[in-house]
């Protein structure tokens, strides 16, 4: 069965530092992979997605993610974190290309220190 | 409105009561999803509508949960005989296409607390 693991429940980084959030997935075929961000009082927002092609994908707000099939990973990165990036981040894998349903990881809470 | 609208934003009810949660998707979006997010967890899929029909309801936990979308727009999630374990944030999302062709837009959720 498909599943997503985000090993880090909580991460704290200093403003301006680089960021990497880890995501590992379990899926039998070529996965559809997503990263979403959830800020307080706001709905989940799509940061980026990977379906096929170039394994390094660019997203909004300066985020990027790299798909590594050999490691079953889809880690999210940002070179320089801003205080406004503090939020909860969810990695998700597509559970069915027919329905478009998503299987989410449990999330990583990002805290940004000034 | 411009985004997915969910009402009520907060609902407190007593164990055993009936609850309805409403979702108003982005205009023109044919695909609509319900997810449930428990504290400290990621969202869990409940049900998917394409138009008026429930194309996938495999995530509904039991027969106390039911959802409708009679005119292919607004959807209502109905929970009968609520239990304390039903306490969670219920998220609605809509998309312009089926599968992963369109971006999924989420509402802010309805927080349900069962006392």
PDB file of N, CA, C and O in Angstrom, chain B residues 14-18 80-83 114-115:
ATOM      1  N   UNK B  14     -22.346  17.386  21.041  1.00  0.00           N
ATOM      2  CA  UNK B  14     -22.281  16.349  22.066  1.00  0.00           C
ATOM      3  C   UNK B  14     -22.290  14.964  21.420  1.00  0.00           C
ATOM      4  O   UNK B  14     -22.873  14.777  20.339  1.00  0.00           O
ATOM      5  N   UNK B  15     -21.690  14.061  22.102  1.00  0.00           N
ATOM      6  CA  UNK B  15     -21.654  12.673  21.635  1.00  0.00           C
ATOM      7  C   UNK B  15     -23.066  12.190  21.332  1.00  0.00           C
ATOM      8  O   UNK B  15     -23.995  12.422  22.098  1.00  0.00           O
ATOM      9  N   UNK B  16     -23.220  11.558  20.186  1.00  0.00           N
ATOM     10  CA  UNK B  16     -24.501  11.023  19.783  1.00  0.00           C
ATOM     11  C   UNK B  16     -25.310  11.928  18.882  1.00  0.00           C
ATOM     12  O   UNK B  16     -26.296  11.491  18.286  1.00  0.00           O
ATOM     13  N   UNK B  17     -24.915  13.170  18.751  1.00  0.00           N
ATOM     14  CA  UNK B  17     -25.650  14.118  17.907  1.00  0.00           C
ATOM     15  C   UNK B  17     -25.293  13.962  16.438  1.00  0.00           C
ATOM     16  O   UNK B  17     -24.278  13.359  16.064  1.00  0.00           O
ATOM     17  N   UNK B  18     -26.142  14.577  15.610  1.00  0.00           N
ATOM     18  CA  UNK B  18     -25.952  14.579  14.150  1.00  0.00           C
ATOM     19  C   UNK B  18     -25.320  15.907  13.739  1.00  0.00           C
ATOM     20  O   UNK B  18     -25.663  16.975  14.254  1.00  0.00           O
ATOM     21  N   UNK B  80     -23.521  10.947  11.530  1.00  0.00           N
ATOM     22  CA  UNK B  80     -24.578  10.546  12.458  1.00  0.00           C
ATOM     23  C   UNK B  80     -23.966  10.010  13.753  1.00  0.00           C
ATOM     24  O   UNK B  80     -22.845   9.493  13.748  1.00  0.00           O
ATOM     25  N   UNK B  81     -24.713  10.143  14.826  1.00  0.00           N
ATOM     26  CA  UNK B  81     -24.324   9.545  16.120  1.00  0.00           C
ATOM     27  C   UNK B  81     -22.845   9.796  16.395  1.00  0.00           C
ATOM     28  O   UNK B  81     -22.042   8.872  16.564  1.00  0.00           O
ATOM     29  N   UNK B  82     -22.493  11.075  16.436  1.00  0.00           N
ATOM     30  CA  UNK B  82     -21.084  11.441  16.562  1.00  0.00           C
ATOM     31  C   UNK B  82     -20.446  10.812  17.793  1.00  0.00           C
ATOM     32  O   UNK B  82     -21.088  10.614  18.837  1.00  0.00           O
ATOM     33  N   UNK B  83     -19.157  10.516  17.658  1.00  0.00           N
ATOM     34  CA  UNK B  83     -18.354   9.955  18.733  1.00  0.00           C
ATOM     35  C   UNK B  83     -17.174  10.886  18.982  1.00  0.00           C
ATOM     36  O   UNK B  83     -16.794  11.670  18.112  1.00  0.00           O
ATOM     37  N   UNK B 114     -16.274  16.927  19.445  1.00  0.00           N
ATOM     38  CA  UNK B 114     -17.366  16.133  20.018  1.00  0.00           C
ATOM     39  C   UNK B 114     -17.078  15.927  21.503  1.00  0.00           C
ATOM     40  O   UNK B 114     -16.056  15.337  21.862  1.00  0.00           O
ATOM     41  N   UNK B 115     -17.964  16.452  22.325  1.00  0.00           N
ATOM     42  CA  UNK B 115     -17.765  16.380  23.785  1.00  0.00           C
ATOM     43  C   UNK B 115     -18.355  15.103  24.376  1.00  0.00           C
ATOM     44  O   UNK B 115     -19.286  14.521  23.819  1.00  0.00           O
TER      45      UNK B 115
END
